[in-house]
Coordinates of C-alpha atoms in Angstrom, one line a residue:
M1279 CA 74.2 122.5 125.7
E1280 CA 77.5 123.7 127.1
S1281 CA 80.8 122.6 125.5
Q1282 CA 82.1 120.8 128.9
K1283 CA 78.9 119.2 129.3
S1284 CA 78.8 117.7 126.0
F1285 CA 82.2 116.3 126.0
L1286 CA 81.4 114.9 129.3
L1287 CA 77.8 113.1 127.5
I1288 CA 80.4 112.2 124.8
G1289 CA 82.4 110.4 126.7
L1290 CA 79.5 108.8 129.1
A1291 CA 78.0 107.5 125.8
L1292 CA 81.3 106.3 124.9
V1293 CA 82.1 104.4 128.3
S1294 CA 78.7 102.9 128.6
Y1295 CA 79.1 101.4 125.0
L1296 CA 82.0 100.0 125.9
L1297 CA 80.0 98.5 129.0
W1298 CA 77.6 96.9 126.8
E1299 CA 80.2 95.5 124.5
Q1300 CA 82.2 93.6 127.6
W1301 CA 78.3 92.4 128.9
Q1302 CA 77.9 90.9 125.3
L1303 CA 81.2 89.0 125.5
D1304 CA 81.1 88.1 129.3
H1305 CA 77.3 87.1 129.2
A1306 CA 77.7 84.9 125.3
P1307 CA 77.3 81.3 125.5
K1308 CA 80.8 79.7 124.9
P1309 CA 81.2 76.0 123.6
V1310 CA 82.7 73.5 126.5
A1311 CA 85.4 71.5 124.8
T1312 CA 86.5 68.3 127.1
P1313 CA 89.9 67.8 126.9
A1314 CA 89.6 65.0 124.4
Q1315 CA 87.9 66.7 122.0
I1316 CA 90.5 69.0 122.0
E1317 CA 92.9 66.4 121.3
Q1318 CA 91.2 64.8 118.9
T1319 CA 90.9 68.5 116.9
A1320 CA 94.4 69.2 116.9
A1321 CA 95.1 66.3 115.0
G1322 CA 92.5 67.1 112.7
V1323 CA 89.7 64.1 113.7
Q1324 CA 86.3 64.7 113.9
P1325 CA 84.0 62.6 116.4
N1326 CA 82.6 59.5 114.7
N1327 CA 79.1 61.1 114.9
S1328 CA 79.5 64.3 113.4
S1329 CA 80.1 65.2 109.5
A1330 CA 81.2 68.9 110.4
N1331 CA 84.1 68.4 108.4
S1332 CA 82.8 66.2 105.5
D1333 CA 84.8 68.1 103.1
V1334 CA 88.3 67.5 104.8
P1335 CA 87.7 63.5 105.7
I1336 CA 90.4 61.9 108.0
S1337 CA 90.6 58.4 108.9
E1338 CA 91.5 56.7 112.4
Q1339 CA 94.8 55.4 110.7
A1340 CA 95.8 58.8 109.5
A1341 CA 94.9 60.4 112.9
S1342 CA 97.0 58.0 114.5
F1343 CA 100.1 58.6 112.3
A1344 CA 99.6 62.7 113.6
N1345 CA 99.4 61.6 117.2
T1346 CA 102.6 59.4 117.4
S1347 CA 104.6 60.1 114.4
T1348 CA 107.7 62.5 115.2
Q1349 CA 108.2 62.5 111.6
S1350 CA 104.8 64.2 110.6
N1351 CA 106.2 67.7 111.0
I1352 CA 108.5 69.8 109.1
E1353 CA 109.8 73.2 110.4
V1354 CA 110.3 76.3 108.2
T1355 CA 112.4 79.1 109.6
T1356 CA 112.5 82.6 107.8
D1357 CA 113.8 86.1 108.8
A1358 CA 110.3 87.0 109.6
I1359 CA 108.5 83.8 110.7
K1360 CA 108.8 80.2 112.0
T1361 CA 106.6 77.7 111.1
K1362 CA 105.4 74.1 111.5
I1363 CA 103.7 71.9 108.1
N1364 CA 102.0 68.6 109.2
L1365 CA 103.2 66.5 106.2
L1366 CA 99.0 64.4 106.9
G1367 CA 97.2 67.1 104.2
G1368 CA 100.2 69.8 103.9
D1369 CA 98.5 72.0 106.9
L1370 CA 100.3 75.3 108.4
I1371 CA 99.7 74.0 111.8
D1372 CA 101.9 76.7 114.2
L1373 CA 103.2 80.1 113.3
K1374 CA 105.2 82.3 114.9
L1375 CA 106.1 86.1 114.3
L1376 CA 109.5 86.6 114.8
N1377 CA 109.8 90.1 114.4
Y1378 CA 106.8 90.3 117.0
A1379 CA 107.3 89.2 120.8
K1380 CA 104.4 88.1 122.5
E1381 CA 105.5 90.3 125.7
K1382 CA 107.6 94.0 125.8
N1383 CA 111.1 93.3 125.9
G1384 CA 110.4 89.4 125.6
D1385 CA 112.3 86.7 123.5
E1386 CA 109.3 84.5 122.9
P1387 CA 108.0 85.6 119.1
Y1388 CA 104.0 86.3 118.9
S1389 CA 102.1 83.1 117.9
L1390 CA 99.4 83.6 115.2
L1391 CA 98.8 79.4 114.5
S1392 CA 99.4 77.1 117.2
S1393 CA 97.8 73.2 118.0
A1394 CA 98.0 74.0 121.8
G1395 CA 94.5 73.0 122.7
G1396 CA 92.3 75.8 123.6
Q1397 CA 94.7 78.2 121.8
L1398 CA 94.1 76.0 118.4
F1399 CA 94.5 77.5 114.9
H1400 CA 95.3 76.2 111.8
A1401 CA 95.7 77.2 107.9
Q1402 CA 94.6 74.2 105.8
S1403 CA 94.3 73.7 102.1
G1404 CA 93.9 70.7 99.8
L1405 CA 92.1 69.2 97.3
T1406 CA 88.6 67.6 97.2
G1407 CA 86.3 67.8 94.3
T1408 CA 85.5 64.0 92.8
D1409 CA 88.8 62.8 92.5
G1410 CA 90.8 65.1 94.6
P1411 CA 93.3 63.4 98.3
D1412 CA 91.2 65.2 100.5
A1413 CA 88.3 63.6 99.7
S1414 CA 89.6 60.2 99.6
R1415 CA 87.3 57.9 102.2
S1416 CA 91.0 56.5 103.4
G1417 CA 91.9 59.9 104.6
R1418 CA 93.9 63.0 104.3
P1419 CA 96.9 62.8 102.2
L1420 CA 100.0 61.7 103.6
Y1421 CA 102.7 63.8 101.9
S1422 CA 106.7 63.5 101.8
A1423 CA 109.4 65.9 102.1
A1424 CA 112.9 65.8 100.6
Q1425 CA 113.9 67.4 104.7
T1426 CA 112.8 67.7 107.9
S1427 CA 113.6 71.6 108.3
Y1428 CA 114.1 74.3 105.7
Q1429 CA 115.9 77.7 106.6
M1430 CA 115.5 80.7 104.4
T1431 CA 119.1 81.7 103.0
G1432 CA 117.9 83.3 100.1
D1433 CA 115.4 86.2 98.9
T1434 CA 112.6 83.1 98.6
L1435 CA 112.3 79.8 100.0
S1436 CA 110.6 76.9 98.0
V1437 CA 109.3 73.7 100.2
P1438 CA 108.0 71.1 98.3
L1439 CA 105.7 68.4 99.6
T1440 CA 104.8 65.4 96.9
Y1441 CA 101.8 62.6 97.4
L1442 CA 101.1 59.9 94.8
S1443 CA 97.1 58.9 95.1
P1444 CA 95.8 55.4 94.6
N1445 CA 94.0 56.8 91.6
G1446 CA 97.2 58.0 89.4
L1447 CA 97.2 61.5 90.3
T1448 CA 100.6 63.0 91.5
V1449 CA 100.4 66.4 93.8
T1450 CA 103.2 68.3 94.2
K1451 CA 102.0 70.9 96.7
T1452 CA 104.9 74.0 97.0
F1453 CA 104.7 76.1 100.0
V1454 CA 106.5 79.3 98.8
F1455 CA 108.3 81.9 101.7
T1456 CA 109.6 85.4 100.2
K1457 CA 111.8 87.2 102.5
G1458 CA 110.5 89.9 104.9
E1459 CA 107.2 89.3 104.3
H1460 CA 104.5 87.2 106.4
I1461 CA 103.2 85.7 103.0
V1462 CA 102.8 82.0 101.9
K1463 CA 102.0 81.5 98.3
V1464 CA 100.4 77.4 98.1
N1465 CA 101.0 75.9 94.7
F1466 CA 99.2 72.8 93.7
D1467 CA 100.9 71.2 90.5
I1468 CA 98.2 68.1 89.5
K1469 CA 99.6 65.2 87.3
N1470 CA 97.1 63.4 86.0
N1471 CA 99.0 59.5 85.3
A1472 CA 95.7 57.7 85.0
D1473 CA 94.1 57.4 81.5
S1474 CA 90.8 58.9 82.6
V1475 CA 89.8 62.6 83.0
K1476 CA 89.7 63.3 87.1
N1477 CA 88.2 66.1 88.6
V1478 CA 89.6 68.4 91.8
Q1479 CA 88.2 71.7 93.3
L1480 CA 90.9 73.7 95.8
F1481 CA 90.0 74.7 99.3
A1482 CA 91.7 76.5 101.7
Q1483 CA 90.0 77.3 105.2
L1484 CA 90.8 78.4 108.7
K1485 CA 90.3 76.4 112.0
Q1486 CA 90.3 78.1 115.3
H1487 CA 89.1 77.3 119.1
T1488 CA 86.3 79.8 119.7
G1489 CA 87.7 80.8 123.2
Q1490 CA 90.5 82.8 123.1
S1491 CA 89.5 86.2 123.1
N1492 CA 91.2 89.0 124.5
S1493 CA 88.9 91.7 124.3
S1494 CA 88.0 93.7 127.8
M1495 CA 86.1 96.9 128.2
M1496 CA 89.1 99.1 128.1
M1497 CA 90.1 97.6 124.7
P1498 CA 87.2 96.9 122.8
T1499 CA 89.0 94.6 119.8
Y1500 CA 87.3 92.1 117.5
H1501 CA 88.0 88.4 117.5
G1502 CA 86.4 86.4 114.4
A1503 CA 86.0 85.4 111.2
A1504 CA 85.3 87.9 108.3
Y1505 CA 85.1 87.9 104.7
S1506 CA 85.1 89.8 101.7
T1507 CA 83.0 89.3 97.9
N1508 CA 82.7 91.2 95.1
E1509 CA 79.2 92.6 96.5
E1510 CA 80.3 92.6 100.0
K1511 CA 83.7 94.5 100.7
Y1512 CA 83.9 93.3 104.5
E1513 CA 81.4 91.3 106.7
K1514 CA 82.3 90.0 110.3
V1515 CA 80.9 86.9 111.2
T1516 CA 81.3 86.7 115.1
F1517 CA 81.6 83.1 116.4
D1518 CA 78.3 83.5 118.1
D1519 CA 77.1 84.0 114.6
I1520 CA 78.8 81.2 112.5
A1521 CA 78.1 78.7 115.9
D1522 CA 74.2 79.8 115.1
K1523 CA 74.0 79.5 111.2
N1524 CA 76.5 78.6 108.7
I1525 CA 76.9 80.7 105.4
N1526 CA 76.8 79.9 102.0
I1527 CA 78.1 82.6 99.4
H1528 CA 79.2 82.7 95.8
S1529 CA 81.9 85.6 94.5
T1530 CA 84.1 86.2 92.3
G1531 CA 87.3 86.8 93.9
G1532 CA 87.2 88.0 97.7
W1533 CA 88.8 86.6 100.4
V1534 CA 88.2 84.8 104.2
A1535 CA 90.0 85.3 107.5
M1536 CA 90.2 85.1 111.1
I1537 CA 90.7 88.4 113.1
E1538 CA 92.2 89.2 116.2
H1539 CA 93.1 92.7 117.9
Y1540 CA 96.7 93.4 116.3
F1541 CA 96.9 91.0 113.7
V1542 CA 95.3 88.8 111.2
T1543 CA 95.1 85.7 108.9
A1544 CA 94.0 85.0 105.8
F1545 CA 93.6 83.0 102.4
I1546 CA 93.1 85.0 99.6
P1547 CA 92.9 83.8 95.9
T1548 CA 93.1 84.8 92.9
K1549 CA 91.6 88.1 91.7
D1550 CA 88.6 87.0 89.4
E1551 CA 88.4 83.6 90.7
Q1552 CA 85.0 81.9 91.2
I1553 CA 84.9 80.8 94.9
D1554 CA 82.3 79.5 97.5
I1555 CA 82.8 80.9 101.1
S1556 CA 81.4 79.5 103.9
T1557 CA 81.3 78.9 107.7
K1558 CA 81.1 75.7 109.9
S1559 CA 80.7 74.8 113.8
L1560 CA 83.0 72.2 114.4
S1561 CA 83.2 69.9 117.6
G1562 CA 85.0 70.9 120.1
G1563 CA 84.1 74.2 120.7
L1564 CA 86.0 75.1 117.0
A1565 CA 84.8 77.5 114.3
L1566 CA 85.7 77.3 110.6
I1567 CA 85.9 79.6 107.4
R1568 CA 86.8 78.2 104.2
Y1569 CA 86.7 78.9 100.5
K1570 CA 86.5 76.7 97.6
G1571 CA 87.5 77.1 94.1
E1572 CA 86.2 76.2 90.8
A1573 CA 86.2 72.3 90.3
V1574 CA 89.0 71.8 87.3
N1575 CA 88.8 68.3 85.2
V1576 CA 92.4 67.3 84.4
A1577 CA 93.0 65.9 81.3
P1578 CA 95.4 62.4 81.0
G1579 CA 98.9 62.9 81.0
E1580 CA 98.0 66.9 81.5
T1581 CA 99.4 68.9 84.8
V1582 CA 97.7 71.7 86.0
N1583 CA 98.8 74.4 88.6
L1584 CA 96.1 75.6 91.3
S1585 CA 97.3 78.2 94.0
T1586 CA 96.3 80.5 97.1
T1587 CA 97.9 82.8 99.0
L1588 CA 98.2 83.2 102.8
Y1589 CA 98.6 86.0 104.7
S1590 CA 99.4 85.4 108.4
G1591 CA 101.0 88.6 110.4
P1592 CA 100.4 92.2 111.3
K1593 CA 97.5 94.4 110.3
D1594 CA 99.6 96.5 108.4
Q1595 CA 97.1 98.7 106.7
D1596 CA 99.4 99.4 103.3
R1597 CA 100.6 95.8 102.7
L1598 CA 97.2 94.6 103.3
S1599 CA 95.5 97.0 100.3
E1600 CA 98.0 95.8 98.5
L1601 CA 97.8 92.1 98.7
A1602 CA 93.5 92.1 98.6
E1603 CA 91.0 94.8 97.8
S1604 CA 89.4 95.3 100.9
L1605 CA 91.6 93.6 103.3
D1606 CA 93.3 96.7 105.1
L1607 CA 89.4 96.7 106.3
T1608 CA 90.6 94.5 108.7
V1609 CA 91.9 97.1 110.6
D1610 CA 88.4 97.7 111.8
Y1611 CA 87.8 101.6 112.2
G1612 CA 84.1 101.1 112.3
I1613 CA 81.6 103.1 110.5
L1614 CA 84.0 106.2 111.0
F1615 CA 86.9 104.7 108.3
F1616 CA 86.8 107.5 105.9
I1617 CA 88.1 109.8 108.7
S1618 CA 90.1 107.1 110.7
K1619 CA 92.2 106.0 107.5
P1620 CA 93.3 110.1 106.5
L1621 CA 94.1 110.8 110.5
F1622 CA 96.5 107.8 110.7
H1623 CA 98.6 108.9 107.6
L1624 CA 98.8 111.8 109.3
L1625 CA 100.1 110.1 112.3
Q1626 CA 102.3 108.0 110.6
F1627 CA 103.8 111.0 108.6
L1628 CA 104.1 112.8 112.6
H1629 CA 105.9 109.4 113.2
G1630 CA 108.3 109.8 110.2
L1631 CA 109.5 113.2 111.6
V1632 CA 110.2 112.5 114.9
A1633 CA 110.4 109.1 115.7
N1634 CA 107.9 108.7 118.6
W1635 CA 104.3 107.2 118.8
G1636 CA 103.7 109.3 121.8
V1637 CA 105.0 112.3 120.3
A1638 CA 103.4 111.8 117.2
I1639 CA 99.8 111.3 119.3
I1640 CA 101.0 114.8 120.8
L1641 CA 101.2 116.6 117.7
I1642 CA 98.3 115.1 115.6
T1643 CA 95.9 116.2 118.8
I1644 CA 97.5 119.4 118.9
L1645 CA 96.6 120.1 114.9
V1646 CA 93.0 118.3 115.4
K1647 CA 92.4 120.7 118.0
G1648 CA 93.7 123.8 116.5
C1649 CA 92.4 123.2 113.5
M1650 CA 88.8 122.9 114.8
Y1651 CA 89.6 126.2 117.0
S1652 CA 87.3 128.4 115.4
L1653 CA 84.5 126.0 115.8
T1654 CA 85.1 126.0 119.5
K1655 CA 85.4 129.9 119.7
K1656 CA 81.5 129.7 117.7
Q1657 CA 80.2 127.3 120.2
Y1658 CA 81.2 129.5 123.5
T1659 CA 80.5 132.5 121.9
S1660 CA 77.1 130.8 121.4
M1661 CA 76.6 129.8 124.9
A1662 CA 77.9 133.1 126.4
K1663 CA 75.2 134.9 124.5
L1664 CA 72.9 132.2 125.3
R1665 CA 73.0 132.9 128.7
Q1666 CA 73.0 136.2 128.7
L1667 CA 69.3 136.0 127.2
Q1668 CA 68.7 133.8 130.5
P1669 CA 66.6 136.6 132.6
K1670 CA 65.0 138.0 129.4
L1671 CA 63.5 134.2 128.9
T1672 CA 62.6 133.6 132.6
E1673 CA 60.7 136.9 132.3
L1674 CA 58.6 135.4 128.9
K1675 CA 58.2 131.8 131.0
S1676 CA 56.4 133.8 134.1
R1677 CA 54.7 136.5 131.6
Y1678 CA 53.0 133.2 129.4
G1679 CA 52.8 131.1 132.2
D1680 CA 51.6 127.5 131.2
D1681 CA 51.0 128.6 127.3
R1682 CA 54.0 126.8 125.5
Q1683 CA 52.8 128.0 122.2
K1684 CA 53.1 131.5 123.3
F1685 CA 56.3 131.0 125.4
S1686 CA 57.6 129.1 121.9
Q1687 CA 56.8 131.8 119.6
A1688 CA 58.2 134.6 122.0
M1689 CA 61.5 133.5 122.9
M1690 CA 62.4 132.6 119.1
E1691 CA 61.5 136.1 118.5
L1692 CA 63.7 137.1 121.0
Y1693 CA 66.6 134.9 119.2
K1694 CA 65.8 136.5 116.1
K1695 CA 66.1 139.7 117.6
E1696 CA 69.1 139.4 119.3
K1697 CA 70.6 137.3 116.6
V1698 CA 71.4 134.2 118.5
N1699 CA 71.8 130.8 117.0
P1700 CA 70.0 128.5 119.9
M1701 CA 71.7 125.5 118.1
G1702 CA 75.1 127.7 117.8
G1703 CA 76.6 125.5 120.5
C1704 CA 75.3 122.1 119.5
L1705 CA 76.3 122.1 115.7
P1706 CA 80.1 122.2 116.4
I1707 CA 80.1 119.5 119.0
L1708 CA 78.6 117.3 116.1
V1709 CA 81.3 118.2 114.0
Q1710 CA 84.4 117.5 116.4
M1711 CA 82.5 114.2 117.8
P1712 CA 83.5 112.4 115.1
I1713 CA 86.9 113.3 115.1
F1714 CA 87.7 112.5 118.0
L1715 CA 86.2 109.1 118.1
S1716 CA 87.4 108.5 114.6
L1717 CA 90.9 109.1 116.5
Y1718 CA 90.2 106.9 119.5
W1719 CA 89.8 104.1 117.1
V1720 CA 93.2 105.1 115.3
F1721 CA 94.9 104.5 118.6
V1722 CA 92.8 101.1 119.4
E1723 CA 93.3 99.3 115.9
S1724 CA 97.1 100.4 115.1
V1725 CA 99.6 97.4 115.5
E1726 CA 102.7 100.3 114.8
L1727 CA 101.5 101.4 118.7
R1728 CA 101.9 97.5 119.3
H1729 CA 105.1 97.7 122.0
A1730 CA 105.9 101.6 121.2
E1731 CA 107.6 103.3 123.4
F1732 CA 106.5 106.6 124.4
A1733 CA 109.3 108.6 127.4
L1734 CA 110.1 108.2 130.9
W1735 CA 107.7 105.3 132.8
I1736 CA 105.8 105.1 129.3
H1737 CA 107.1 102.2 128.0
D1738 CA 104.7 100.8 126.1
L1739 CA 101.6 102.8 124.6
S1740 CA 99.4 99.6 123.8
Q1741 CA 98.9 99.1 127.6
Q1742 CA 97.8 100.7 130.8
D1743 CA 100.4 103.4 132.4
P1744 CA 102.4 101.5 135.3
Y1745 CA 102.2 104.4 138.0
Y1746 CA 98.5 105.7 136.9
V1747 CA 99.8 109.2 136.6
L1748 CA 98.2 109.9 133.3
P1749 CA 94.6 108.8 134.2
I1750 CA 95.5 111.0 137.6
L1751 CA 96.6 113.8 135.6
M1752 CA 93.4 113.6 133.0
G1753 CA 91.0 113.2 135.8
I1754 CA 92.6 116.9 137.3
S1755 CA 92.5 118.6 134.0
M1756 CA 89.0 117.5 133.7
F1757 CA 88.6 119.1 137.2
V1758 CA 90.1 122.2 135.9
M1759 CA 87.4 122.2 132.8
Q1760 CA 84.5 122.2 134.6
K1761 CA 85.6 124.9 137.0
L1762 CA 86.3 127.6 133.8
Q1763 CA 83.0 126.6 132.3
P1764 CA 79.8 126.8 134.6
T1765 CA 77.5 124.5 133.5
P1766 CA 74.2 125.7 133.3
V1767 CA 72.1 122.8 134.6
Q1768 CA 70.3 123.7 137.9
D1769 CA 68.8 120.3 139.2
P1770 CA 70.8 119.4 142.0
V1771 CA 70.8 115.8 141.2
Q1772 CA 72.9 116.5 137.7
Q1773 CA 74.9 118.9 139.3
K1774 CA 76.5 116.5 141.5
I1775 CA 76.4 114.0 138.4
F1776 CA 79.1 116.4 136.7
Q1777 CA 80.8 117.3 139.9
Y1778 CA 81.8 112.9 140.3
M1779 CA 82.4 112.9 136.4
P1780 CA 85.9 113.6 136.7
I1781 CA 86.5 110.9 139.6
A1782 CA 84.5 108.6 137.6
F1783 CA 86.7 109.2 134.0
T1784 CA 89.5 108.9 136.2
F1785 CA 88.8 105.4 137.3
F1786 CA 88.2 104.0 133.9
F1787 CA 90.9 105.5 132.8
L1788 CA 93.1 103.3 135.1
W1789 CA 93.2 100.4 132.6
F1790 CA 93.3 102.4 128.9
P1791 CA 96.3 101.8 127.1
A1792 CA 98.3 104.4 127.7
G1793 CA 98.4 105.8 123.8
L1794 CA 94.7 106.5 124.7
V1795 CA 95.1 108.5 128.1
L1796 CA 98.0 110.4 126.8
Y1797 CA 95.5 111.6 123.9
W1798 CA 92.9 112.7 126.0
L1799 CA 95.1 114.6 128.5
V1800 CA 96.6 116.5 125.7
S1801 CA 93.3 117.4 124.3
N1802 CA 92.3 118.5 127.8
I1803 CA 95.3 120.7 128.1
I1804 CA 94.7 122.4 124.7
S1805 CA 90.5 122.5 125.9
I1806 CA 92.3 124.4 128.7
I1807 CA 94.1 126.8 126.9
Q1808 CA 91.3 127.6 124.3
M1809 CA 89.0 128.0 127.2
L1810 CA 90.9 130.7 128.6
M1811 CA 91.8 132.2 125.5
I1812 CA 88.2 132.0 124.1
N1813 CA 86.7 133.2 127.7
K1814 CA 89.0 136.5 127.8
S1815 CA 87.5 137.9 124.0
I1816 CA 84.0 136.9 125.4
Q1817 CA 84.7 139.1 128.5
K1818 CA 86.0 142.4 126.3
Q1819 CA 82.5 141.7 123.9
G1820 CA 80.9 142.2 127.6
L1821 CA 79.2 138.2 127.1
G1822 CA 80.7 137.1 130.5
A1823 CA 79.3 134.0 132.3
K1824 CA 77.4 135.6 135.3
K1825 CA 78.6 134.2 138.6

């Protein structure tokens, strides 16, 4: 197997995988929600015949308030986020990332949480249990706040909401925001004013409409739920999985999350807290993932504090790893994460030197290809030696005819005599392939490349080349590589396939993000230079390919 042939087969396998992934996305059954259902869901209401949200019941009266009252929401603005909190239940129903634009050079910030119909995504938390206000048959608690809007002026901002329940509990739900952070600390102070013990249980859940995926064949990204337990460090649960079957898992610590391409929203309990993680499929095309903490008894006159942490922001690996164990795995490099992570840190280091992600991509490609040069040279030399033996192998085949056993024995003796390893051309490519694939996922998953400029007409490495210059240059480089490395394929049909491969890849790469195409183009150019050097060395050894 020649280097060029192996490279093309790897690329073909990758494109086939992406096509299969997109087929799965396109043909998976999608729940259809009526406008009325979406409106009800945005207010937190479930149909009368549904118990899908029975842990957080809402009465018709409460739902009416959520739909009609202009005072039901309060706004909170920090230097990093702008969010809305619904006083009915105290849920975050809208959250915008002020430092991340929705579009390149746009003024509109990227929205993670939203109440906009098919874009619905809420972060809900509250108290159930025997006596929790969210378990009341009269509906979710209607909190009160001292202001309708809050603006951060210092390093932290606390937004307290209060609720006095009919059974004698005074609940203060406080949202704590920190300067420069996408973290929201949610604290519950529960005071028992009654003369009997009260039982409460904290829950935190993420509810999202399932029709929001922006994944495509050229950018196959995951959009769905995920969780972590003390046994499973990172487990994805697709919306289809949630629709098919609800999960119920007990864990010591962990987290629950909703993931999209460059961003993640996660509820994180305290590290050693005993929690129960579950999922539910809701009416109106919604999916929910939640965790519930331990039930807590509050004695008469006693005040108990319960808390959870919400992160809603970019998939910043360093920050996520600080917040919770394995939360950084939401930057999903797949099974090759142990290779991708060091490569990402190397890419970060190079960016720190040159302050340009495009230049950093070029430098890391040069470094990786340079480190693998010795393997590439061994591969080419081994293939050259095998080509030199072709006449002798042809002679052996004619001598032994259809006797495969004798032919195989004679062939192995020839390899041993000539000191040729028939696997010498395959083993190096097996080492290189995981590295190339790891780099691919680094470029796909890294939020740092989102809206990152390179040079000239490339103003966003996460989007396709607007003038298709890079894909065309990449196709030309593949054509040059084919000419420099003749293939041993004799079958006319296979020869035609390999001849048209550069054209096919150019077509596919037209829609690839510019950062990925830049990586492949630079890799091809370096391969061409290496081919010229190695071919010159091979010619000196008298192993040149026979034209």
